[in-house]
Amino acid sequence: MARPDLALMLCLALAAPAAGDIAYVTNQNGSTLSLVDLQTASQVRQTALPGEPAGIAVVPGAVYTVSAGTKTVRRLDPDTLAVRAETVLDGGPIGIAVDAARGRVFVSDWYEARIRVLDAQTLAPLTDLATGAAPAGLDLSPDGRWLASADRDADAVSVFDAQTLELRHRAGVGTRPFGLRFAPDGRLFVGNVGSNDVSVLDADTGDLLATVPVGDRPYGVAFAQGAAFVSNQYAGTVSVLDLATLDQRAVLTVGDYPEGIDTSADGSLVIVANWFDNTLSVIDAATLDVVHEIEVGDGPRAFGRFILSGGSP
């Protein structure tokens, strides 16, 4: 169960008037965090965030970041960007996900084949979960039942019971999985940077349902308008897959070296962070047009869930 004061903070944030969706973008090269107002398609603030930040997870009332260079995990106020808590971890922290309902933060440890479980308010370590080699991307299922990690050097995905933290499955996928995301229907989509495809898993059973070819070096996955959107780093594209058939609907040209990808709250927009171009590409999820290119900081990664509905610029 969430800590009472954190739960109150989250409830107050949910009750606040919506001010539009805000993208919180970690800029690894520049050691900054960009705030982008998606209503105006503009960067409204950029603030220093030391240590080469990459991983990010946002929930109502809190922004969590992982600075890979200094191994620092921070909890920030989403409005002021003041640091409310921070901790330095050993190993190689990179990916992050938040279980706000249970008051937990999960951080993948690239070097030590584990997930660090932290208190969501204080960031104090609670326990560790063993994964396959080199875990990177993390995600929590929409119903809060499963926690999944992409174990890159094991060519596998680990699925844990998010309540008990017990390992339920370790399933083989493609070569070098890195980013992953649960679809709205609970299926798990995994981008395999080594085999240029996406593995689709049944998270309940661990069964591999499909393997779908995409572009060169697929990195992240997001969902909107009945489709999966996959960022392809080396191709500079986003592959659009029909969720019902898994057929390819389109391939969209975005910026150079697209990585983090997320969806606006209403599902109308897909936002992609282009690491080499220092931009965000904004895609209309219905028409599949790239409708904006927004300048951000140096080296945007946005590795995780980075769009917060009703944020305050």
PDB file of C-alpha atoms in Angstrom:
ATOM      1  CA  MET A   1       0.000   0.000   0.000  1.00  0.00           C
ATOM      2  CA  ALA A   2       1.218   3.518  -0.765  1.00  0.00           C
ATOM      3  CA  ARG A   3       2.600   5.650   2.053  1.00  0.00           C
ATOM      4  CA  PRO A   4      -0.286   7.856   3.328  1.00  0.00           C
ATOM      5  CA  ASP A   5       1.422  11.170   2.545  1.00  0.00           C
ATOM      6  CA  LEU A   6       2.418  10.076  -0.968  1.00  0.00           C
ATOM      7  CA  ALA A   7      -1.095   8.722  -1.611  1.00  0.00           C
ATOM      8  CA  LEU A   8      -2.568  12.075  -0.502  1.00  0.00           C
ATOM      9  CA  MET A   9      -0.193  13.919  -2.826  1.00  0.00           C
ATOM     10  CA  LEU A  10      -1.233  11.741  -5.763  1.00  0.00           C
ATOM     11  CA  CYS A  11      -4.936  12.227  -5.013  1.00  0.00           C
ATOM     12  CA  LEU A  12      -4.539  16.018  -4.840  1.00  0.00           C
ATOM     13  CA  ALA A  13      -2.686  16.011  -8.147  1.00  0.00           C
ATOM     14  CA  LEU A  14      -5.445  13.985  -9.781  1.00  0.00           C
ATOM     15  CA  ALA A  15      -8.050  16.446  -8.514  1.00  0.00           C
ATOM     16  CA  ALA A  16      -6.238  19.505  -9.872  1.00  0.00           C
ATOM     17  CA  PRO A  17      -7.564  21.143 -13.060  1.00  0.00           C
ATOM     18  CA  ALA A  18      -5.960  19.728 -16.185  1.00  0.00           C
ATOM     19  CA  ALA A  19      -3.523  22.088 -17.866  1.00  0.00           C
ATOM     20  CA  GLY A  20      -2.719  19.946 -20.874  1.00  0.00           C
ATOM     21  CA  ASP A  21      -0.158  17.204 -21.343  1.00  0.00           C
ATOM     22  CA  ILE A  22       3.463  17.893 -20.461  1.00  0.00           C
ATOM     23  CA  ALA A  23       6.423  15.891 -21.777  1.00  0.00           C
ATOM     24  CA  TYR A  24       9.303  15.533 -19.316  1.00  0.00           C
ATOM     25  CA  VAL A  25      12.339  14.740 -21.455  1.00  0.00           C
ATOM     26  CA  THR A  26      15.687  13.594 -20.061  1.00  0.00           C
ATOM     27  CA  ASN A  27      18.559  15.027 -22.111  1.00  0.00           C
ATOM     28  CA  GLN A  28      21.505  12.754 -21.415  1.00  0.00           C
ATOM     29  CA  ASN A  29      24.271  14.613 -23.254  1.00  0.00           C
ATOM     30  CA  GLY A  30      23.370  17.972 -21.754  1.00  0.00           C
ATOM     31  CA  SER A  31      22.454  16.708 -18.263  1.00  0.00           C
ATOM     32  CA  THR A  32      19.161  18.585 -18.352  1.00  0.00           C
ATOM     33  CA  LEU A  33      15.427  17.969 -18.179  1.00  0.00           C
ATOM     34  CA  SER A  34      13.119  19.613 -20.732  1.00  0.00           C
ATOM     35  CA  LEU A  35       9.466  20.387 -20.086  1.00  0.00           C
ATOM     36  CA  VAL A  36       7.432  20.515 -23.275  1.00  0.00           C
ATOM     37  CA  ASP A  37       3.855  21.783 -23.452  1.00  0.00           C
ATOM     38  CA  LEU A  38       2.127  19.572 -26.004  1.00  0.00           C
ATOM     39  CA  GLN A  39      -0.743  22.038 -26.422  1.00  0.00           C
ATOM     40  CA  THR A  40       1.586  24.733 -27.721  1.00  0.00           C
ATOM     41  CA  ALA A  41       4.192  22.288 -29.108  1.00  0.00           C
ATOM     42  CA  SER A  42       7.006  24.174 -27.395  1.00  0.00           C
ATOM     43  CA  GLN A  43       9.679  23.691 -24.784  1.00  0.00           C
ATOM     44  CA  VAL A  44       8.690  25.903 -21.875  1.00  0.00           C
ATOM     45  CA  ARG A  45      11.474  25.104 -19.455  1.00  0.00           C
ATOM     46  CA  GLN A  46      14.836  23.374 -19.322  1.00  0.00           C
ATOM     47  CA  THR A  47      16.581  22.746 -16.040  1.00  0.00           C
ATOM     48  CA  ALA A  48      19.874  21.202 -15.003  1.00  0.00           C
ATOM     49  CA  LEU A  49      19.676  17.561 -14.004  1.00  0.00           C
ATOM     50  CA  PRO A  50      23.204  16.367 -13.231  1.00  0.00           C
ATOM     51  CA  GLY A  51      24.678  13.008 -14.125  1.00  0.00           C
ATOM     52  CA  GLU A  52      23.528  12.233 -17.687  1.00  0.00           C
ATOM     53  CA  PRO A  53      19.848  11.409 -17.098  1.00  0.00           C
ATOM     54  CA  ALA A  54      18.211   8.753 -19.274  1.00  0.00           C
ATOM     55  CA  GLY A  55      15.475   6.776 -17.505  1.00  0.00           C
ATOM     56  CA  ILE A  56      12.252   8.536 -16.560  1.00  0.00           C
ATOM     57  CA  ALA A  57       8.849   7.693 -15.127  1.00  0.00           C
ATOM     58  CA  VAL A  58       6.084  10.192 -14.389  1.00  0.00           C
ATOM     59  CA  VAL A  59       2.958   9.733 -12.287  1.00  0.00           C
ATOM     60  CA  PRO A  60       0.528  12.332 -10.930  1.00  0.00           C
ATOM     61  CA  GLY A  61       2.434  14.257  -8.290  1.00  0.00           C
ATOM     62  CA  ALA A  62       5.949  13.036  -9.054  1.00  0.00           C
ATOM     63  CA  VAL A  63       8.641  12.782 -11.717  1.00  0.00           C
ATOM     64  CA  TYR A  64      11.306  10.096 -11.257  1.00  0.00           C
ATOM     65  CA  THR A  65      14.611  10.153 -13.134  1.00  0.00           C
ATOM     66  CA  VAL A  66      17.717   7.974 -13.389  1.00  0.00           C
ATOM     67  CA  SER A  67      21.046   9.684 -14.071  1.00  0.00           C
ATOM     68  CA  ALA A  68      23.200   6.891 -15.420  1.00  0.00           C
ATOM     69  CA  GLY A  69      26.471   8.796 -15.169  1.00  0.00           C
ATOM     70  CA  THR A  70      26.237   9.347 -11.410  1.00  0.00           C
ATOM     71  CA  LYS A  71      23.913   6.406 -10.628  1.00  0.00           C
ATOM     72  CA  THR A  72      21.463   8.838  -9.036  1.00  0.00           C
ATOM     73  CA  VAL A  73      17.707   8.301  -8.785  1.00  0.00           C
ATOM     74  CA  ARG A  74      15.629  11.395  -8.035  1.00  0.00           C
ATOM     75  CA  ARG A  75      12.029  12.242  -7.233  1.00  0.00           C
ATOM     76  CA  LEU A  76      11.112  15.710  -8.518  1.00  0.00           C
ATOM     77  CA  ASP A  77       8.112  17.941  -8.032  1.00  0.00           C
ATOM     78  CA  PRO A  78       6.399  18.016 -11.457  1.00  0.00           C
ATOM     79  CA  ASP A  79       5.557  21.731 -11.195  1.00  0.00           C
ATOM     80  CA  THR A  80       8.684  23.266  -9.672  1.00  0.00           C
ATOM     81  CA  LEU A  81      11.157  20.496 -10.582  1.00  0.00           C
ATOM     82  CA  ALA A  82      12.550  20.756  -7.060  1.00  0.00           C
ATOM     83  CA  VAL A  83      14.291  17.578  -5.904  1.00  0.00           C
ATOM     84  CA  ARG A  84      12.177  16.008  -3.156  1.00  0.00           C
ATOM     85  CA  ALA A  85      14.289  12.873  -2.669  1.00  0.00           C
ATOM     86  CA  GLU A  86      17.367  11.280  -4.176  1.00  0.00           C
ATOM     87  CA  THR A  87      19.555   8.246  -3.709  1.00  0.00           C
ATOM     88  CA  VAL A  88      22.760   6.961  -5.260  1.00  0.00           C
ATOM     89  CA  LEU A  89      22.740   3.277  -6.205  1.00  0.00           C
ATOM     90  CA  ASP A  90      25.620   0.973  -6.964  1.00  0.00           C
ATOM     91  CA  GLY A  91      25.741  -1.101 -10.135  1.00  0.00           C
ATOM     92  CA  GLY A  92      24.350   0.330 -13.369  1.00  0.00           C
ATOM     93  CA  PRO A  93      20.883   1.874 -12.919  1.00  0.00           C
ATOM     94  CA  ILE A  94      19.124   2.727 -16.181  1.00  0.00           C
ATOM     95  CA  GLY A  95      15.390   1.957 -16.581  1.00  0.00           C
ATOM     96  CA  ILE A  96      12.628   2.961 -14.176  1.00  0.00           C
ATOM     97  CA  ALA A  97       8.946   2.273 -13.542  1.00  0.00           C
ATOM     98  CA  VAL A  98       6.580   3.322 -10.745  1.00  0.00           C
ATOM     99  CA  ASP A  99       3.865   1.406  -8.904  1.00  0.00           C
ATOM    100  CA  ALA A 100       2.192   4.408  -7.271  1.00  0.00           C
ATOM    101  CA  ALA A 101      -0.631   2.348  -5.767  1.00  0.00           C
ATOM    102  CA  ARG A 102       1.832   0.276  -3.726  1.00  0.00           C
ATOM    103  CA  GLY A 103       4.354   3.042  -3.136  1.00  0.00           C
ATOM    104  CA  ARG A 104       7.199   1.369  -5.042  1.00  0.00           C
ATOM    105  CA  VAL A 105       9.749   2.447  -7.610  1.00  0.00           C
ATOM    106  CA  PHE A 106      11.599  -0.122  -9.735  1.00  0.00           C
ATOM    107  CA  VAL A 107      15.043   0.583 -11.212  1.00  0.00           C
ATOM    108  CA  SER A 108      16.839  -1.834 -13.532  1.00  0.00           C
ATOM    109  CA  ASP A 109      20.503  -2.511 -12.740  1.00  0.00           C
ATOM    110  CA  TRP A 110      22.326  -3.165 -15.993  1.00  0.00           C
ATOM    111  CA  TYR A 111      25.516  -4.456 -14.383  1.00  0.00           C
ATOM    112  CA  GLU A 112      24.157  -6.650 -11.580  1.00  0.00           C
ATOM    113  CA  ALA A 113      21.220  -8.420 -13.306  1.00  0.00           C
ATOM    114  CA  ARG A 114      18.617  -7.169 -10.869  1.00  0.00           C
ATOM    115  CA  ILE A 115      15.783  -4.734 -10.299  1.00  0.00           C
ATOM    116  CA  ARG A 116      16.192  -2.415  -7.320  1.00  0.00           C
ATOM    117  CA  VAL A 117      12.906  -1.871  -5.459  1.00  0.00           C
ATOM    118  CA  LEU A 118      12.743   1.530  -3.750  1.00  0.00           C
ATOM    119  CA  ASP A 119      10.263   3.350  -1.533  1.00  0.00           C
ATOM    120  CA  ALA A 120       8.375   5.730  -3.809  1.00  0.00           C
ATOM    121  CA  GLN A 121       8.585   8.657  -1.400  1.00  0.00           C
ATOM    122  CA  THR A 122      12.014   8.399   0.219  1.00  0.00           C
ATOM    123  CA  LEU A 123      13.744   6.283  -2.479  1.00  0.00           C
ATOM    124  CA  ALA A 124      15.144   4.080   0.271  1.00  0.00           C
ATOM    125  CA  PRO A 125      16.023   0.589  -1.061  1.00  0.00           C
ATOM    126  CA  LEU A 126      13.516  -2.085  -0.045  1.00  0.00           C
ATOM    127  CA  THR A 127      14.665  -5.239  -1.837  1.00  0.00           C
ATOM    128  CA  ASP A 128      16.203  -6.576  -5.061  1.00  0.00           C
ATOM    129  CA  LEU A 129      14.715  -8.842  -7.750  1.00  0.00           C
ATOM    130  CA  ALA A 130      16.970 -11.129  -9.790  1.00  0.00           C
ATOM    131  CA  THR A 131      16.632 -10.814 -13.586  1.00  0.00           C
ATOM    132  CA  GLY A 132      18.440 -12.109 -16.629  1.00  0.00           C
ATOM    133  CA  ALA A 133      21.670 -10.414 -17.739  1.00  0.00           C
ATOM    134  CA  ALA A 134      21.654  -6.653 -18.428  1.00  0.00           C
ATOM    135  CA  PRO A 135      18.048  -5.607 -17.666  1.00  0.00           C
ATOM    136  CA  ALA A 136      17.100  -2.338 -19.361  1.00  0.00           C
ATOM    137  CA  GLY A 137      13.458  -1.349 -19.966  1.00  0.00           C
ATOM    138  CA  LEU A 138      10.808  -1.820 -17.270  1.00  0.00           C
ATOM    139  CA  ASP A 139       7.041  -1.536 -17.362  1.00  0.00           C
ATOM    140  CA  LEU A 140       4.005  -2.189 -15.165  1.00  0.00           C
ATOM    141  CA  SER A 141       0.893  -3.735 -16.695  1.00  0.00           C
ATOM    142  CA  PRO A 142      -2.240  -1.539 -16.968  1.00  0.00           C
ATOM    143  CA  ASP A 143      -4.019  -3.557 -14.271  1.00  0.00           C
ATOM    144  CA  GLY A 144      -1.019  -3.356 -11.940  1.00  0.00           C
ATOM    145  CA  ARG A 145      -0.626  -7.121 -11.900  1.00  0.00           C
ATOM    146  CA  TRP A 146       2.721  -7.589 -13.663  1.00  0.00           C
ATOM    147  CA  LEU A 147       6.149  -5.971 -13.680  1.00  0.00           C
ATOM    148  CA  ALA A 148       8.311  -6.804 -16.714  1.00  0.00           C
ATOM    149  CA  SER A 149      11.974  -6.230 -17.505  1.00  0.00           C
ATOM    150  CA  ALA A 150      13.773  -6.543 -20.848  1.00  0.00           C
ATOM    151  CA  ASP A 151      16.922  -8.567 -20.093  1.00  0.00           C
ATOM    152  CA  ARG A 152      19.091  -7.577 -23.024  1.00  0.00           C
ATOM    153  CA  ASP A 153      22.044  -9.937 -22.748  1.00  0.00           C
ATOM    154  CA  ALA A 154      19.835 -12.898 -21.812  1.00  0.00           C
ATOM    155  CA  ASP A 155      17.563 -12.488 -24.873  1.00  0.00           C
ATOM    156  CA  ALA A 156      14.699 -12.789 -22.433  1.00  0.00           C
ATOM    157  CA  VAL A 157      11.997 -10.960 -20.506  1.00  0.00           C
ATOM    158  CA  SER A 158      11.407 -11.429 -16.778  1.00  0.00           C
ATOM    159  CA  VAL A 159       7.814 -11.066 -15.549  1.00  0.00           C
ATOM    160  CA  PHE A 160       7.180 -10.580 -11.831  1.00  0.00           C
ATOM    161  CA  ASP A 161       4.007 -10.538  -9.772  1.00  0.00           C
ATOM    162  CA  ALA A 162       3.873  -6.833  -8.890  1.00  0.00           C
ATOM    163  CA  GLN A 163       2.126  -7.505  -5.586  1.00  0.00           C
ATOM    164  CA  THR A 164       4.303 -10.322  -4.194  1.00  0.00           C
ATOM    165  CA  LEU A 165       7.416  -9.501  -6.283  1.00  0.00           C
ATOM    166  CA  GLU A 166       7.802 -13.198  -7.121  1.00  0.00           C
ATOM    167  CA  LEU A 167       9.183 -14.183 -10.532  1.00  0.00           C
ATOM    168  CA  ARG A 168       6.394 -15.733 -12.608  1.00  0.00           C
ATOM    169  CA  HIS A 169       8.029 -16.179 -16.015  1.00  0.00           C
ATOM    170  CA  ARG A 170      11.335 -15.767 -17.764  1.00  0.00           C
ATOM    171  CA  ALA A 171      10.476 -15.936 -21.441  1.00  0.00           C
ATOM    172  CA  GLY A 172      12.769 -16.015 -24.448  1.00  0.00           C
ATOM    173  CA  VAL A 173      12.299 -13.246 -27.004  1.00  0.00           C
ATOM    174  CA  GLY A 174      14.387 -11.879 -29.882  1.00  0.00           C
ATOM    175  CA  THR A 175      18.011 -10.785 -29.784  1.00  0.00           C
ATOM    176  CA  ARG A 176      18.996  -8.062 -27.293  1.00  0.00           C
ATOM    177  CA  PRO A 177      15.613  -6.803 -26.054  1.00  0.00           C
ATOM    178  CA  PHE A 178      15.857  -3.258 -24.707  1.00  0.00           C
ATOM    179  CA  GLY A 179      12.552  -1.359 -24.485  1.00  0.00           C
ATOM    180  CA  LEU A 180       9.163  -2.888 -23.728  1.00  0.00           C
ATOM    181  CA  ARG A 181       5.620  -1.781 -22.959  1.00  0.00           C
ATOM    182  CA  PHE A 182       2.332  -3.419 -22.027  1.00  0.00           C
ATOM    183  CA  ALA A 183      -0.472  -2.849 -24.530  1.00  0.00           C
ATOM    184  CA  PRO A 184      -3.903  -1.706 -23.289  1.00  0.00           C
ATOM    185  CA  ASP A 185      -5.144  -5.310 -23.614  1.00  0.00           C
ATOM    186  CA  GLY A 186      -2.315  -6.629 -21.407  1.00  0.00           C
ATOM    187  CA  ARG A 187      -0.075  -8.135 -24.077  1.00  0.00           C
ATOM    188  CA  LEU A 188       3.604  -7.306 -23.696  1.00  0.00           C
ATOM    189  CA  PHE A 189       5.457  -5.817 -26.695  1.00  0.00           C
ATOM    190  CA  VAL A 190       9.262  -6.043 -26.631  1.00  0.00           C
ATOM    191  CA  GLY A 191      11.656  -4.233 -28.978  1.00  0.00           C
ATOM    192  CA  ASN A 192      14.637  -6.428 -29.907  1.00  0.00           C
ATOM    193  CA  VAL A 193      17.508  -4.198 -31.019  1.00  0.00           C
ATOM    194  CA  GLY A 194      19.621  -7.148 -32.202  1.00  0.00           C
ATOM    195  CA  SER A 195      17.071  -8.935 -34.385  1.00  0.00           C
ATOM    196  CA  ASN A 196      15.082  -5.926 -35.659  1.00  0.00           C
ATOM    197  CA  ASP A 197      11.744  -7.252 -34.536  1.00  0.00           C
ATOM    198  CA  VAL A 198       9.122  -7.017 -31.819  1.00  0.00           C
ATOM    199  CA  SER A 199       8.190  -9.982 -29.631  1.00  0.00           C
ATOM    200  CA  VAL A 200       4.576 -10.107 -28.435  1.00  0.00           C
ATOM    201  CA  LEU A 201       4.036 -12.059 -25.213  1.00  0.00           C
ATOM    202  CA  ASP A 202       1.111 -13.241 -23.141  1.00  0.00           C
ATOM    203  CA  ALA A 203       2.177 -11.884 -19.753  1.00  0.00           C
ATOM    204  CA  ASP A 204      -0.151 -14.254 -17.879  1.00  0.00           C
ATOM    205  CA  THR A 205       1.458 -17.400 -19.299  1.00  0.00           C
ATOM    206  CA  GLY A 206       4.808 -16.220 -20.627  1.00  0.00           C
ATOM    207  CA  ASP A 207       3.922 -17.622 -24.065  1.00  0.00           C
ATOM    208  CA  LEU A 208       5.393 -15.997 -27.173  1.00  0.00           C
ATOM    209  CA  LEU A 209       2.413 -15.009 -29.326  1.00  0.00           C
ATOM    210  CA  ALA A 210       4.163 -13.456 -32.307  1.00  0.00           C
ATOM    211  CA  THR A 211       7.398 -12.048 -33.680  1.00  0.00           C
ATOM    212  CA  VAL A 212       6.907  -9.026 -35.931  1.00  0.00           C
ATOM    213  CA  PRO A 213       9.656  -7.527 -38.158  1.00  0.00           C
ATOM    214  CA  VAL A 214      10.098  -3.767 -37.827  1.00  0.00           C
ATOM    215  CA  GLY A 215      12.859  -1.265 -38.652  1.00  0.00           C
ATOM    216  CA  ASP A 216      16.562  -1.203 -37.878  1.00  0.00           C
ATOM    217  CA  ARG A 217      17.259  -1.387 -34.126  1.00  0.00           C
ATOM    218  CA  PRO A 218      13.801  -1.035 -32.516  1.00  0.00           C
ATOM    219  CA  TYR A 219      14.020   0.703 -29.168  1.00  0.00           C
ATOM    220  CA  GLY A 220      10.706   1.717 -27.584  1.00  0.00           C
ATOM    221  CA  VAL A 221       6.990   0.996 -27.965  1.00  0.00           C
ATOM    222  CA  ALA A 222       3.857   3.088 -27.346  1.00  0.00           C
ATOM    223  CA  PHE A 223       0.177   2.576 -28.138  1.00  0.00           C
ATOM    224  CA  ALA A 224      -2.575   4.764 -29.616  1.00  0.00           C
ATOM    225  CA  GLN A 225      -5.587   4.478 -31.908  1.00  0.00           C
ATOM    226  CA  GLY A 226      -5.488   0.673 -32.012  1.00  0.00           C
ATOM    227  CA  ALA A 227      -1.840   0.557 -33.050  1.00  0.00           C
ATOM    228  CA  ALA A 228       1.633  -0.031 -31.654  1.00  0.00           C
ATOM    229  CA  PHE A 229       4.240   2.612 -32.511  1.00  0.00           C
ATOM    230  CA  VAL A 230       7.849   1.351 -32.461  1.00  0.00           C
ATOM    231  CA  SER A 231      10.839   3.714 -32.596  1.00  0.00           C
ATOM    232  CA  ASN A 232      13.647   2.395 -34.835  1.00  0.00           C
ATOM    233  CA  GLN A 233      16.964   3.981 -33.795  1.00  0.00           C
ATOM    234  CA  TYR A 234      19.168   3.315 -36.805  1.00  0.00           C
ATOM    235  CA  ALA A 235      16.401   3.800 -39.371  1.00  0.00           C
ATOM    236  CA  GLY A 236      15.146   7.140 -38.055  1.00  0.00           C
ATOM    237  CA  THR A 237      11.615   5.839 -38.351  1.00  0.00           C
ATOM    238  CA  VAL A 238       8.577   4.678 -36.394  1.00  0.00           C
ATOM    239  CA  SER A 239       6.868   1.436 -37.420  1.00  0.00           C
ATOM    240  CA  VAL A 240       3.089   1.411 -36.922  1.00  0.00           C
ATOM    241  CA  LEU A 241       1.573  -2.033 -36.248  1.00  0.00           C
ATOM    242  CA  ASP A 242      -2.138  -2.825 -36.164  1.00  0.00           C
ATOM    243  CA  LEU A 243      -2.913  -4.212 -32.709  1.00  0.00           C
ATOM    244  CA  ALA A 244      -5.613  -6.567 -33.976  1.00  0.00           C
ATOM    245  CA  THR A 245      -3.679  -8.169 -36.849  1.00  0.00           C
ATOM    246  CA  LEU A 246      -0.060  -7.115 -36.090  1.00  0.00           C
ATOM    247  CA  ASP A 247       0.202  -6.095 -39.749  1.00  0.00           C
ATOM    248  CA  GLN A 248       2.285  -3.033 -40.535  1.00  0.00           C
ATOM    249  CA  ARG A 249       0.113   0.019 -41.206  1.00  0.00           C
ATOM    250  CA  ALA A 250       2.886   2.469 -42.007  1.00  0.00           C
ATOM    251  CA  VAL A 251       6.509   3.480 -41.539  1.00  0.00           C
ATOM    252  CA  LEU A 252       6.929   7.115 -40.497  1.00  0.00           C
ATOM    253  CA  THR A 253      10.075   9.184 -40.889  1.00  0.00           C
ATOM    254  CA  VAL A 254      10.991  11.060 -37.704  1.00  0.00           C
ATOM    255  CA  GLY A 255      14.225  12.601 -36.392  1.00  0.00           C
ATOM    256  CA  ASP A 256      17.685  11.052 -36.217  1.00  0.00           C
ATOM    257  CA  TYR A 257      18.105   8.152 -33.757  1.00  0.00           C
ATOM    258  CA  PRO A 258      14.621   8.021 -32.202  1.00  0.00           C
ATOM    259  CA  GLU A 259      14.498   6.433 -28.762  1.00  0.00           C
ATOM    260  CA  GLY A 260      11.918   7.182 -26.062  1.00  0.00           C
ATOM    261  CA  ILE A 261       8.308   7.113 -27.214  1.00  0.00           C
ATOM    262  CA  ASP A 262       5.059   7.796 -25.366  1.00  0.00           C
ATOM    263  CA  THR A 263       1.412   8.735 -25.926  1.00  0.00           C
ATOM    264  CA  SER A 264      -0.726  11.701 -24.900  1.00  0.00           C
ATOM    265  CA  ALA A 265      -3.437  10.994 -22.353  1.00  0.00           C
ATOM    266  CA  ASP A 266      -6.252  11.112 -24.907  1.00  0.00           C
ATOM    267  CA  GLY A 267      -4.404   8.866 -27.356  1.00  0.00           C
ATOM    268  CA  SER A 268      -4.365  11.461 -30.103  1.00  0.00           C
ATOM    269  CA  LEU A 269      -0.604  12.053 -30.207  1.00  0.00           C
ATOM    270  CA  VAL A 270       2.526   9.925 -30.128  1.00  0.00           C
ATOM    271  CA  ILE A 271       5.719  11.691 -29.060  1.00  0.00           C
ATOM    272  CA  VAL A 272       9.208  10.470 -30.005  1.00  0.00           C
ATOM    273  CA  ALA A 273      12.540  11.695 -28.592  1.00  0.00           C
ATOM    274  CA  ASN A 274      15.228  11.973 -31.288  1.00  0.00           C
ATOM    275  CA  TRP A 275      18.597  11.647 -29.557  1.00  0.00           C
ATOM    276  CA  PHE A 276      20.858  12.909 -32.360  1.00  0.00           C
ATOM    277  CA  ASP A 277      18.547  15.721 -33.550  1.00  0.00           C
ATOM    278  CA  ASN A 278      17.769  17.168 -30.093  1.00  0.00           C
ATOM    279  CA  THR A 279      14.083  17.191 -30.996  1.00  0.00           C
ATOM    280  CA  LEU A 280      10.739  15.600 -30.297  1.00  0.00           C
ATOM    281  CA  SER A 281       8.644  14.398 -33.220  1.00  0.00           C
ATOM    282  CA  VAL A 282       4.905  14.677 -32.584  1.00  0.00           C
ATOM    283  CA  ILE A 283       2.754  12.234 -34.570  1.00  0.00           C
ATOM    284  CA  ASP A 284      -0.983  12.534 -35.102  1.00  0.00           C
ATOM    285  CA  ALA A 285      -2.001   8.983 -34.194  1.00  0.00           C
ATOM    286  CA  ALA A 286      -5.120   9.059 -36.395  1.00  0.00           C
ATOM    287  CA  THR A 287      -3.675  10.495 -39.606  1.00  0.00           C
ATOM    288  CA  LEU A 288      -0.105   9.208 -39.024  1.00  0.00           C
ATOM    289  CA  ASP A 289       1.309  12.604 -39.965  1.00  0.00           C
ATOM    290  CA  VAL A 290       4.277  14.128 -38.153  1.00  0.00           C
ATOM    291  CA  VAL A 291       2.675  17.409 -37.111  1.00  0.00           C
ATOM    292  CA  HIS A 292       5.442  19.041 -35.046  1.00  0.00           C
ATOM    293  CA  GLU A 293       9.190  18.941 -34.485  1.00  0.00           C
ATOM    294  CA  ILE A 294      10.046  20.493 -31.118  1.00  0.00           C
ATOM    295  CA  GLU A 295      13.555  21.482 -30.064  1.00  0.00           C
ATOM    296  CA  VAL A 296      14.633  20.238 -26.636  1.00  0.00           C
ATOM    297  CA  GLY A 297      17.989  19.757 -24.879  1.00  0.00           C
ATOM    298  CA  ASP A 298      21.146  17.969 -25.960  1.00  0.00           C
ATOM    299  CA  GLY A 299      20.703  14.216 -26.371  1.00  0.00           C
ATOM    300  CA  PRO A 300      17.042  13.515 -25.499  1.00  0.00           C
ATOM    301  CA  ARG A 301      16.523   9.922 -24.332  1.00  0.00           C
ATOM    302  CA  ALA A 302      13.171   9.922 -22.469  1.00  0.00           C
ATOM    303  CA  PHE A 303      13.611   6.234 -21.673  1.00  0.00           C
ATOM    304  CA  GLY A 304      10.302   5.307 -20.023  1.00  0.00           C
ATOM    305  CA  ARG A 305       6.897   6.891 -19.544  1.00  0.00           C
ATOM    306  CA  PHE A 306       7.423  10.634 -19.860  1.00  0.00           C
ATOM    307  CA  ILE A 307       4.013  12.227 -20.598  1.00  0.00           C
ATOM    308  CA  LEU A 308       2.008  13.583 -17.679  1.00  0.00           C
ATOM    309  CA  SER A 309      -1.589  14.669 -18.168  1.00  0.00           C
ATOM    310  CA  GLY A 310      -2.513  17.986 -16.614  1.00  0.00           C
ATOM    311  CA  GLY A 311       1.078  18.917 -15.855  1.00  0.00           C
ATOM    312  CA  SER A 312       1.966  22.526 -15.139  1.00  0.00           C
ATOM    313  CA  PRO A 313       4.505  24.181 -17.463  1.00  0.00           C
TER     314      PRO A 313
END
